[in-house]
Amino acid sequence: MELLDYENDHLARVRAGLPECMVLLRKNGAFPLSEPCRLAAYGNGVRCSVKGGTGSGDVNAHVVVNVEQGLRDAGFELVGDWWYDDYDVRREKARKAFYKQLRKDAKAAGQNPVFYGLGAIMPEPEYSLPMDFSADAAIYVLARVAGEGADRKVIPGDVLLTQTEIRDILLLNERYERFMLVLNTGAPIDLTPVQEVGNILLLSQLGSQMGNALADVLLGRANPSGKLATTWSAAADYCPDIEIGDPDDTRYREGVYVGYRYFDTVGTRAMYPFGFGLTYTEFELDGACVELEAGRVLVTVDVKNTGAVAGKQVVQAYVTAPEGKLKKPWQELAGFAKTRELQPGEAERVSIAFDMADLASFDEAADYVLRLGTSSADAVAVAAVELDSDATVREVRPVAGPAAFEDRVYERVARNENLDELPCLLLDPADVAMPTPVYDTEPDVEPAVAALTDEQLVY
């Protein structure tokens, strides 16, 4: 299909930006490759690449370059075409069986199979295909379909790896000195069984130019510089109060401890924490400075590329708020900043700014500890902001009626930190006051709202 000039321009811009969305989870120096080579590429995501999520997580596109095409167009010689063909046959057989069972289950439940199957995702099937090809390097592209319409399941082929995937990934890792596991997924997977793999790249689901962008990263024409927006760990590590599976309601019983806040509060070290992400180069942070003016914090720090190739880094600021009348997680992200592309040896001073009013801990007079790092797990204390008297940020009242459940409370795990030498900035209570919201409804409307059922509130 011939594209218009503006469409080609858009695709080029997208391709250039995609490496900044990829997250390098592990590296051992075997990548990038110096030039296109004979490549052993396996896994369900090579040909059946997932460009987006389900429902509103996907869009129609004139051009979609999957991993197979992107690698071939970049000059790689892919071995084992028959492997893809044979996998396609096995996948189609599993797909037909899956939907046959879905229709059977819908009939047994007395429901319309179309609505019954909305959001249903076929788990990755088990299979056995030989991988006896000779090549200069290898990748395994592991794909998962997920998105709007259904919760994921902690079963093999979804959150968990299948025995097929574990076997093949470990075999390739043992056989090839230059091997990379590529994750074509928009949500976490439990990678516990394959932690010995030295190179892992979260490709994610990057749309129409995904295959071309992956080739650019494998060849070092671009440097991945994304950071995790979710926590990746073993399935058993996540908050036990997470409630999923109900098609009509989701109760966030974990309350303020959503995501990384739970891990940091209870002291569980995630496999790959929130905000984490490596690059092909190395960076160091130095000379952190914190200023406070009229309730607004400005954090500046020097970021230096200490490695051998150009790259970008993301600096993240977190705040530990005091606990008093209201329980708080151990820390919360307050802001972040990304450097421009830094050449080897080059440095840039970056700035992160945020308002203390946005971090209010109910109205408690105490110290707020500011932390700086490149992930939630490595952020270190750089300053404290002291509020020496209670400050009312804003006055609000409930208007939605009582919740149908109580939030879970987790106690903070004690850290062995010496904060006595931190620079301390004094916060004027008057600097965090915010306008009190004006409500459209009168207070006597609340009992009427509280009396409505969920169905009445929906409609």
Coordinates of C-alpha atoms in Angstrom, one line a residue:
M1 CA 0.0 0.0 0.0
E2 CA 1.4 3.4 -1.0
L3 CA 1.4 5.9 1.8
L4 CA 1.2 9.7 1.6
D5 CA 4.2 11.8 2.5
Y6 CA 2.8 12.9 5.8
E7 CA 2.1 9.3 6.7
N8 CA 5.7 8.3 6.0
D9 CA 6.8 11.3 8.1
H10 CA 4.6 10.2 11.0
L11 CA 5.9 6.7 10.8
A12 CA 9.5 7.9 10.9
R13 CA 8.8 10.1 13.9
V14 CA 7.1 7.2 15.7
R15 CA 10.0 4.8 14.9
A16 CA 12.6 7.3 16.2
G17 CA 10.7 7.7 19.5
L18 CA 9.9 4.0 20.2
P19 CA 13.3 3.0 21.8
E20 CA 12.5 5.5 24.6
C21 CA 9.5 3.4 25.4
M22 CA 11.4 0.1 25.6
V23 CA 12.8 -1.0 29.0
L24 CA 16.0 -2.9 29.2
L25 CA 15.6 -5.1 32.3
R26 CA 18.9 -7.1 32.1
K27 CA 22.1 -6.8 30.2
N28 CA 25.5 -8.6 30.2
G29 CA 27.3 -6.7 27.4
A30 CA 26.4 -9.1 24.5
F31 CA 24.2 -6.5 22.9
P32 CA 23.9 -4.4 20.8
L33 CA 25.1 -6.4 17.8
S34 CA 27.6 -4.7 15.5
E35 CA 25.8 -5.6 12.3
P36 CA 22.9 -7.7 10.9
C37 CA 23.7 -11.3 11.1
R38 CA 22.3 -14.8 10.9
L39 CA 19.7 -14.7 13.7
A40 CA 17.8 -17.5 15.3
A41 CA 14.5 -15.9 16.2
Y42 CA 11.8 -17.9 18.1
G43 CA 8.7 -17.4 20.1
N44 CA 5.1 -16.6 19.5
G45 CA 5.8 -12.9 19.1
V46 CA 8.1 -13.1 16.1
R47 CA 5.3 -13.5 13.5
C48 CA 2.2 -13.0 15.7
S49 CA 3.5 -9.8 17.2
V50 CA 1.0 -7.9 19.4
K51 CA 1.0 -4.2 18.4
G52 CA -1.6 -3.1 21.0
G53 CA -4.0 -4.1 23.7
T54 CA -7.6 -5.2 23.4
G55 CA -10.5 -2.9 23.2
S56 CA -9.5 0.8 23.3
G57 CA -5.9 -0.3 23.8
D58 CA -5.6 -0.8 20.0
V59 CA -6.1 1.1 16.8
N60 CA -6.4 0.3 13.1
A61 CA -3.3 1.0 11.1
H62 CA -2.5 1.1 7.4
V63 CA 0.9 -0.4 8.0
V64 CA 2.0 -2.8 10.7
V65 CA 5.6 -4.0 10.8
N66 CA 5.8 -7.1 13.0
V67 CA 9.1 -8.4 14.5
E68 CA 9.7 -10.8 11.6
Q69 CA 9.4 -8.2 8.9
G70 CA 11.3 -5.6 10.9
L71 CA 14.3 -7.9 11.4
R72 CA 14.3 -9.0 7.7
D73 CA 14.1 -5.4 6.5
A74 CA 17.1 -4.5 8.7
G75 CA 19.2 -7.2 6.9
F76 CA 19.0 -10.1 9.4
E77 CA 18.9 -13.6 8.0
L78 CA 16.3 -15.4 10.0
V79 CA 16.7 -19.1 10.3
G80 CA 13.9 -21.6 10.6
D81 CA 11.0 -20.3 8.5
W82 CA 9.3 -23.7 8.9
W83 CA 9.3 -23.1 12.7
Y84 CA 7.0 -20.1 12.3
D85 CA 4.8 -22.0 9.9
D86 CA 4.5 -25.0 12.2
Y87 CA 3.8 -22.8 15.2
D88 CA 1.0 -21.0 13.2
V89 CA -0.7 -24.4 12.6
R90 CA -0.5 -25.3 16.3
R91 CA -1.7 -21.9 17.4
E92 CA -4.7 -22.0 15.1
K93 CA -5.6 -25.5 16.4
A94 CA -5.5 -24.2 20.0
R95 CA -7.5 -21.1 19.0
K96 CA -10.3 -23.2 17.5
A97 CA -10.4 -25.5 20.6
F98 CA -10.5 -22.4 22.9
Y99 CA -13.4 -20.8 21.2
K100 CA -15.3 -24.1 20.9
Q101 CA -15.0 -24.5 24.7
L102 CA -16.0 -20.9 25.2
R103 CA -19.3 -21.4 23.2
K104 CA -19.9 -24.6 25.2
D105 CA -19.4 -22.8 28.5
A106 CA -21.7 -19.9 27.4
K107 CA -24.5 -22.4 26.5
A108 CA -24.1 -24.1 29.9
A109 CA -24.4 -20.7 31.6
G110 CA -27.4 -19.7 29.5
Q111 CA -25.7 -16.7 28.1
N112 CA -25.0 -15.2 24.7
P113 CA -21.6 -16.5 23.5
V114 CA -20.7 -13.1 22.1
F115 CA -21.1 -11.3 25.3
Y116 CA -19.9 -14.2 27.4
G117 CA -16.6 -14.2 25.5
L118 CA -15.9 -10.5 25.6
G119 CA -12.3 -10.0 26.7
A120 CA -11.6 -13.7 26.8
I121 CA -7.9 -14.3 25.9
M122 CA -6.5 -17.7 24.8
P123 CA -3.6 -18.7 27.0
E124 CA -0.4 -19.5 25.1
P125 CA -0.5 -23.2 24.2
E126 CA 2.1 -25.9 25.0
Y127 CA 4.0 -27.4 22.1
S128 CA 7.3 -29.0 21.1
L129 CA 9.2 -27.8 18.1
P130 CA 12.9 -28.4 17.6
M131 CA 15.3 -25.5 17.6
D132 CA 18.4 -27.0 16.0
F133 CA 19.5 -24.1 13.7
S134 CA 22.9 -22.6 13.7
A135 CA 23.2 -18.8 14.0
D136 CA 25.4 -16.0 15.2
A137 CA 22.9 -14.8 17.8
A138 CA 19.4 -15.6 19.0
I139 CA 16.3 -13.9 20.4
Y140 CA 13.1 -15.3 21.9
V141 CA 10.0 -13.0 21.5
L142 CA 7.4 -13.8 24.1
A143 CA 4.0 -12.2 23.4
R144 CA 0.9 -11.8 25.5
V145 CA -2.5 -10.4 24.5
A146 CA -4.2 -8.3 27.3
G147 CA -6.3 -5.2 27.7
E148 CA -9.8 -3.9 28.1
G149 CA -12.5 -6.4 28.9
A150 CA -11.1 -9.0 31.2
D151 CA -8.7 -9.4 34.1
R152 CA -5.5 -11.4 33.5
K153 CA -5.1 -14.8 35.2
V154 CA -2.2 -16.2 37.2
I155 CA -2.0 -19.3 35.0
P156 CA 0.6 -20.6 32.5
G157 CA 0.3 -18.8 29.2
D158 CA -0.9 -15.6 30.8
V159 CA 0.9 -14.2 33.9
L160 CA 2.9 -17.3 34.2
L161 CA 5.2 -18.8 31.6
T162 CA 4.3 -22.1 30.0
Q163 CA 6.6 -25.1 30.3
T164 CA 7.3 -24.7 26.5
E165 CA 8.5 -21.1 27.0
I166 CA 10.6 -21.9 30.0
R167 CA 12.3 -24.9 28.2
D168 CA 13.0 -23.0 25.0
I169 CA 14.2 -19.8 26.6
L170 CA 16.6 -21.6 28.9
L171 CA 17.8 -23.8 26.0
L172 CA 18.6 -20.7 23.8
N173 CA 20.3 -19.0 26.8
E174 CA 22.6 -22.0 27.2
R175 CA 23.3 -22.4 23.5
Y176 CA 24.0 -18.8 22.5
E177 CA 26.5 -16.4 23.9
R178 CA 24.4 -13.6 22.4
F179 CA 20.9 -14.2 23.4
M180 CA 18.1 -11.8 24.3
L181 CA 14.6 -12.5 25.7
V182 CA 12.2 -9.9 24.2
L183 CA 8.9 -9.3 25.9
N184 CA 6.1 -8.3 23.6
T185 CA 3.5 -7.6 26.3
G186 CA 1.7 -4.6 27.9
A187 CA 1.5 -6.1 31.4
P188 CA 3.8 -7.9 33.8
I189 CA 4.8 -11.5 33.5
D190 CA 6.3 -13.7 36.2
L191 CA 9.9 -14.2 35.0
T192 CA 11.0 -16.2 38.0
P193 CA 11.9 -19.4 36.0
V194 CA 14.2 -17.5 33.5
Q195 CA 16.1 -15.2 35.8
E196 CA 19.4 -16.7 34.6
V197 CA 18.9 -15.0 31.2
G198 CA 21.5 -12.3 30.8
N199 CA 19.6 -9.9 28.4
I200 CA 15.9 -9.1 28.8
L201 CA 14.2 -6.3 26.9
L202 CA 10.6 -5.2 27.5
L203 CA 9.5 -4.3 24.0
S204 CA 5.9 -3.8 25.2
Q205 CA 3.2 -3.2 22.5
L206 CA 4.5 -0.3 20.4
G207 CA 2.2 -0.2 17.4
S208 CA 2.9 -0.1 13.7
Q209 CA 6.7 0.4 13.7
M210 CA 7.5 -2.0 16.5
G211 CA 9.4 -4.5 14.4
N212 CA 11.6 -1.7 12.8
A213 CA 12.3 -0.2 16.2
L214 CA 13.3 -3.5 17.7
A215 CA 15.8 -4.0 14.9
D216 CA 17.2 -0.5 15.6
V217 CA 17.8 -1.4 19.3
L218 CA 19.3 -4.8 18.6
L219 CA 21.8 -3.2 16.2
G220 CA 22.6 -0.3 18.6
R221 CA 21.2 2.3 16.2
A222 CA 19.1 3.4 19.1
N223 CA 19.5 3.0 22.8
P224 CA 16.5 1.9 24.9
S225 CA 15.8 4.3 27.7
G226 CA 12.3 3.6 29.1
K227 CA 11.4 3.0 32.7
L228 CA 8.8 0.6 34.2
A229 CA 5.5 2.2 35.0
T230 CA 4.5 -1.0 36.8
T231 CA 6.2 -3.3 39.2
W232 CA 7.4 -6.7 37.9
S233 CA 7.9 -9.5 40.4
A234 CA 6.9 -13.0 41.2
A235 CA 3.2 -13.5 41.3
A236 CA 3.2 -14.3 45.0
D237 CA 4.9 -11.0 45.8
Y238 CA 2.0 -8.7 45.0
C239 CA -0.4 -7.3 47.5
P240 CA -2.7 -10.1 48.8
D241 CA -5.6 -7.7 49.0
I242 CA -5.8 -7.1 45.3
E243 CA -9.2 -8.1 44.2
I244 CA -9.8 -9.1 40.5
G245 CA -12.2 -11.4 38.6
D246 CA -15.5 -9.8 39.4
P247 CA -16.9 -8.6 36.0
D248 CA -19.1 -5.9 37.6
D249 CA -16.9 -4.4 40.3
T250 CA -13.4 -3.9 41.5
R251 CA -12.7 -3.0 45.1
Y252 CA -9.4 -1.4 45.7
R253 CA -8.9 -2.9 49.1
E254 CA -5.2 -2.1 49.0
G255 CA -6.2 1.6 49.3
V256 CA -3.2 3.9 49.2
Y257 CA -0.8 0.9 48.8
V258 CA -1.4 0.4 45.1
G259 CA 1.5 -0.9 43.0
Y260 CA 5.0 0.0 44.1
R261 CA 3.7 1.7 47.3
Y262 CA 2.9 -1.8 48.7
F263 CA 6.3 -3.2 47.9
D264 CA 8.1 -0.2 49.3
T265 CA 6.0 -0.1 52.5
V266 CA 6.2 -3.8 53.5
G267 CA 9.9 -4.0 52.4
T268 CA 9.5 -6.6 49.6
R269 CA 12.2 -6.2 47.0
A270 CA 10.6 -6.5 43.5
M271 CA 12.3 -8.4 40.8
Y272 CA 12.1 -5.3 38.6
P273 CA 10.8 -2.3 40.6
F274 CA 8.7 0.6 39.5
G275 CA 10.8 3.2 37.6
F276 CA 13.5 0.7 36.8
G277 CA 15.2 0.5 33.4
L278 CA 18.8 0.0 32.1
T279 CA 20.4 1.3 28.9
Y280 CA 23.4 0.2 26.9
T281 CA 25.5 2.8 28.7
E282 CA 26.0 3.8 32.4
F283 CA 25.1 7.0 34.3
E284 CA 25.9 8.6 37.7
L285 CA 24.1 11.2 39.7
D286 CA 26.0 13.9 41.6
G287 CA 25.6 17.3 43.2
A288 CA 21.9 17.0 44.2
C289 CA 20.5 20.3 45.4
V290 CA 17.0 21.0 46.9
E291 CA 15.4 24.5 47.1
L292 CA 12.1 25.5 48.6
E293 CA 10.2 28.7 47.6
A294 CA 6.6 29.5 48.4
G295 CA 5.7 25.8 49.0
R296 CA 7.3 24.7 45.7
V297 CA 10.3 22.3 45.7
L298 CA 13.0 22.4 43.1
V299 CA 15.4 19.5 42.9
T300 CA 18.4 19.7 40.6
V301 CA 21.1 17.1 40.0
D302 CA 24.0 16.5 37.6
V303 CA 23.6 13.4 35.4
K304 CA 26.7 12.2 33.7
N305 CA 27.1 9.5 31.0
T306 CA 30.0 7.4 32.3
G307 CA 29.6 4.7 29.6
A308 CA 30.8 4.1 26.1
V309 CA 27.8 5.0 24.0
A310 CA 25.2 7.8 23.9
G311 CA 22.0 7.5 25.9
K312 CA 19.4 9.1 28.1
Q313 CA 18.5 8.7 31.7
V314 CA 15.4 9.4 33.8
V315 CA 15.8 10.9 37.3
Q316 CA 13.0 10.4 39.8
A317 CA 12.0 12.2 43.0
Y318 CA 10.1 10.5 45.7
V319 CA 8.8 11.8 49.0
T320 CA 8.3 10.0 52.3
A321 CA 5.4 11.8 54.1
P322 CA 4.9 11.5 57.8
E323 CA 2.2 9.2 59.2
G324 CA -0.2 10.6 61.8
K325 CA -4.0 10.7 61.6
L326 CA -3.7 9.2 58.2
K327 CA -1.6 6.2 57.2
K328 CA 0.7 6.7 54.2
P329 CA 2.8 4.4 52.0
W330 CA 6.6 4.5 52.5
Q331 CA 7.1 6.8 49.6
E332 CA 5.4 8.2 46.5
L333 CA 6.6 9.5 43.2
A334 CA 6.6 13.4 43.2
G335 CA 8.2 14.1 39.8
F336 CA 10.7 13.0 37.2
A337 CA 12.9 14.4 34.4
K338 CA 14.6 12.9 31.4
T339 CA 17.9 14.0 30.1
R340 CA 18.6 14.8 26.5
E341 CA 20.8 12.3 24.7
L342 CA 24.2 12.5 26.4
Q343 CA 27.4 11.5 24.7
P344 CA 30.0 9.4 26.6
G345 CA 31.5 11.7 29.3
E346 CA 28.9 14.4 28.8
A347 CA 26.7 15.7 31.7
E348 CA 23.5 17.6 32.1
R349 CA 21.9 19.3 35.1
V350 CA 18.3 18.3 35.3
S351 CA 15.5 19.8 37.4
I352 CA 12.4 18.4 39.0
A353 CA 9.7 20.7 40.5
F354 CA 6.6 19.9 42.5
D355 CA 4.3 21.5 45.1
M356 CA 4.3 20.3 48.7
A357 CA 0.6 20.9 48.9
D358 CA 0.1 17.9 46.5
L359 CA 1.9 15.7 49.1
A360 CA 0.0 16.7 52.2
S361 CA -0.1 14.1 54.9
F362 CA -3.5 15.0 56.3
D363 CA -2.3 18.2 58.2
E364 CA 0.5 16.7 60.2
A365 CA 3.4 18.9 61.4
A366 CA 6.5 16.7 60.8
D367 CA 9.4 16.2 58.4
Y368 CA 8.9 15.2 54.7
V369 CA 11.9 13.3 53.4
L370 CA 12.8 13.9 49.8
R371 CA 14.5 11.1 47.9
L372 CA 16.3 10.9 44.5
G373 CA 17.2 8.0 42.3
T374 CA 16.6 6.2 39.0
S375 CA 13.9 3.8 40.3
S376 CA 11.7 3.5 43.4
A377 CA 14.1 0.9 44.9
D378 CA 17.3 3.0 44.7
A379 CA 16.0 6.4 45.6
V380 CA 18.2 7.8 48.5
A381 CA 17.4 10.7 50.9
V382 CA 18.8 14.0 49.8
A383 CA 16.8 16.5 52.0
A384 CA 14.0 17.0 54.5
V385 CA 11.2 19.6 54.5
E386 CA 10.1 20.5 57.9
L387 CA 6.5 21.7 58.7
D388 CA 6.7 22.9 62.3
S389 CA 2.9 23.5 62.8
D390 CA -0.2 22.0 61.4
A391 CA -1.3 23.4 58.0
T392 CA -4.8 23.0 56.5
V393 CA -4.3 22.5 52.8
R394 CA -8.0 22.5 51.9
E395 CA -11.3 21.6 53.5
V396 CA -13.5 19.0 51.8
R397 CA -16.5 16.9 52.6
P398 CA -17.7 13.5 51.3
V399 CA -20.4 13.6 48.6
A400 CA -20.4 10.1 47.2
G401 CA -21.7 8.2 50.2
P402 CA -19.8 5.5 52.3
A403 CA -17.6 2.9 50.6
A404 CA -18.8 -0.7 50.6
F405 CA -15.5 -1.9 52.0
E406 CA -12.6 -0.8 54.2
D407 CA -9.1 -0.1 53.0
R408 CA -6.4 -2.4 54.2
V409 CA -3.6 -0.8 56.3
Y410 CA 0.0 -1.9 56.1
E411 CA 2.6 -1.0 58.6
R412 CA 5.9 0.5 57.3
V413 CA 8.9 -1.7 57.6
A414 CA 11.6 0.2 59.6
R415 CA 14.6 1.3 57.7
N416 CA 18.1 1.8 59.1
E417 CA 18.5 5.3 57.9
N418 CA 20.5 8.2 59.4
L419 CA 18.7 11.3 58.4
D420 CA 20.3 13.7 60.9
E421 CA 22.8 15.1 58.4
L422 CA 20.2 15.9 55.7
P423 CA 19.7 19.5 54.7
C424 CA 16.5 20.7 56.3
L425 CA 14.2 23.2 54.7
L426 CA 11.5 25.0 56.6
L427 CA 8.0 25.0 55.1
D428 CA 5.7 27.9 55.9
P429 CA 2.2 26.6 56.6
A430 CA 0.7 29.5 54.7
D431 CA 2.5 28.4 51.5
V432 CA 0.6 25.2 51.2
A433 CA -3.0 26.5 51.6
M434 CA -5.2 25.9 48.5
P435 CA -8.7 27.1 47.6
T436 CA -11.6 25.3 49.2
P437 CA -13.7 23.6 46.6
V438 CA -17.2 24.9 45.9
Y439 CA -19.8 22.1 45.8
D440 CA -22.8 22.2 43.5
T441 CA -24.9 20.1 45.8
E442 CA -26.3 20.9 49.2
P443 CA -25.3 18.8 52.2
D444 CA -28.9 17.4 52.6
V445 CA -28.5 15.7 49.1
E446 CA -25.9 13.2 50.5
P447 CA -28.4 10.9 52.3
A448 CA -30.4 10.5 49.1
V449 CA -27.3 9.6 47.2
A450 CA -26.2 7.1 49.9
A451 CA -29.6 5.4 49.6
L452 CA -29.2 4.6 45.9
T453 CA -28.2 1.1 44.8
D454 CA -25.1 0.6 42.5
E455 CA -27.5 0.0 39.5
Q456 CA -29.3 3.3 40.2
L457 CA -26.0 5.2 40.5
V458 CA -24.8 3.7 37.2
Y459 CA -27.9 4.7 35.3

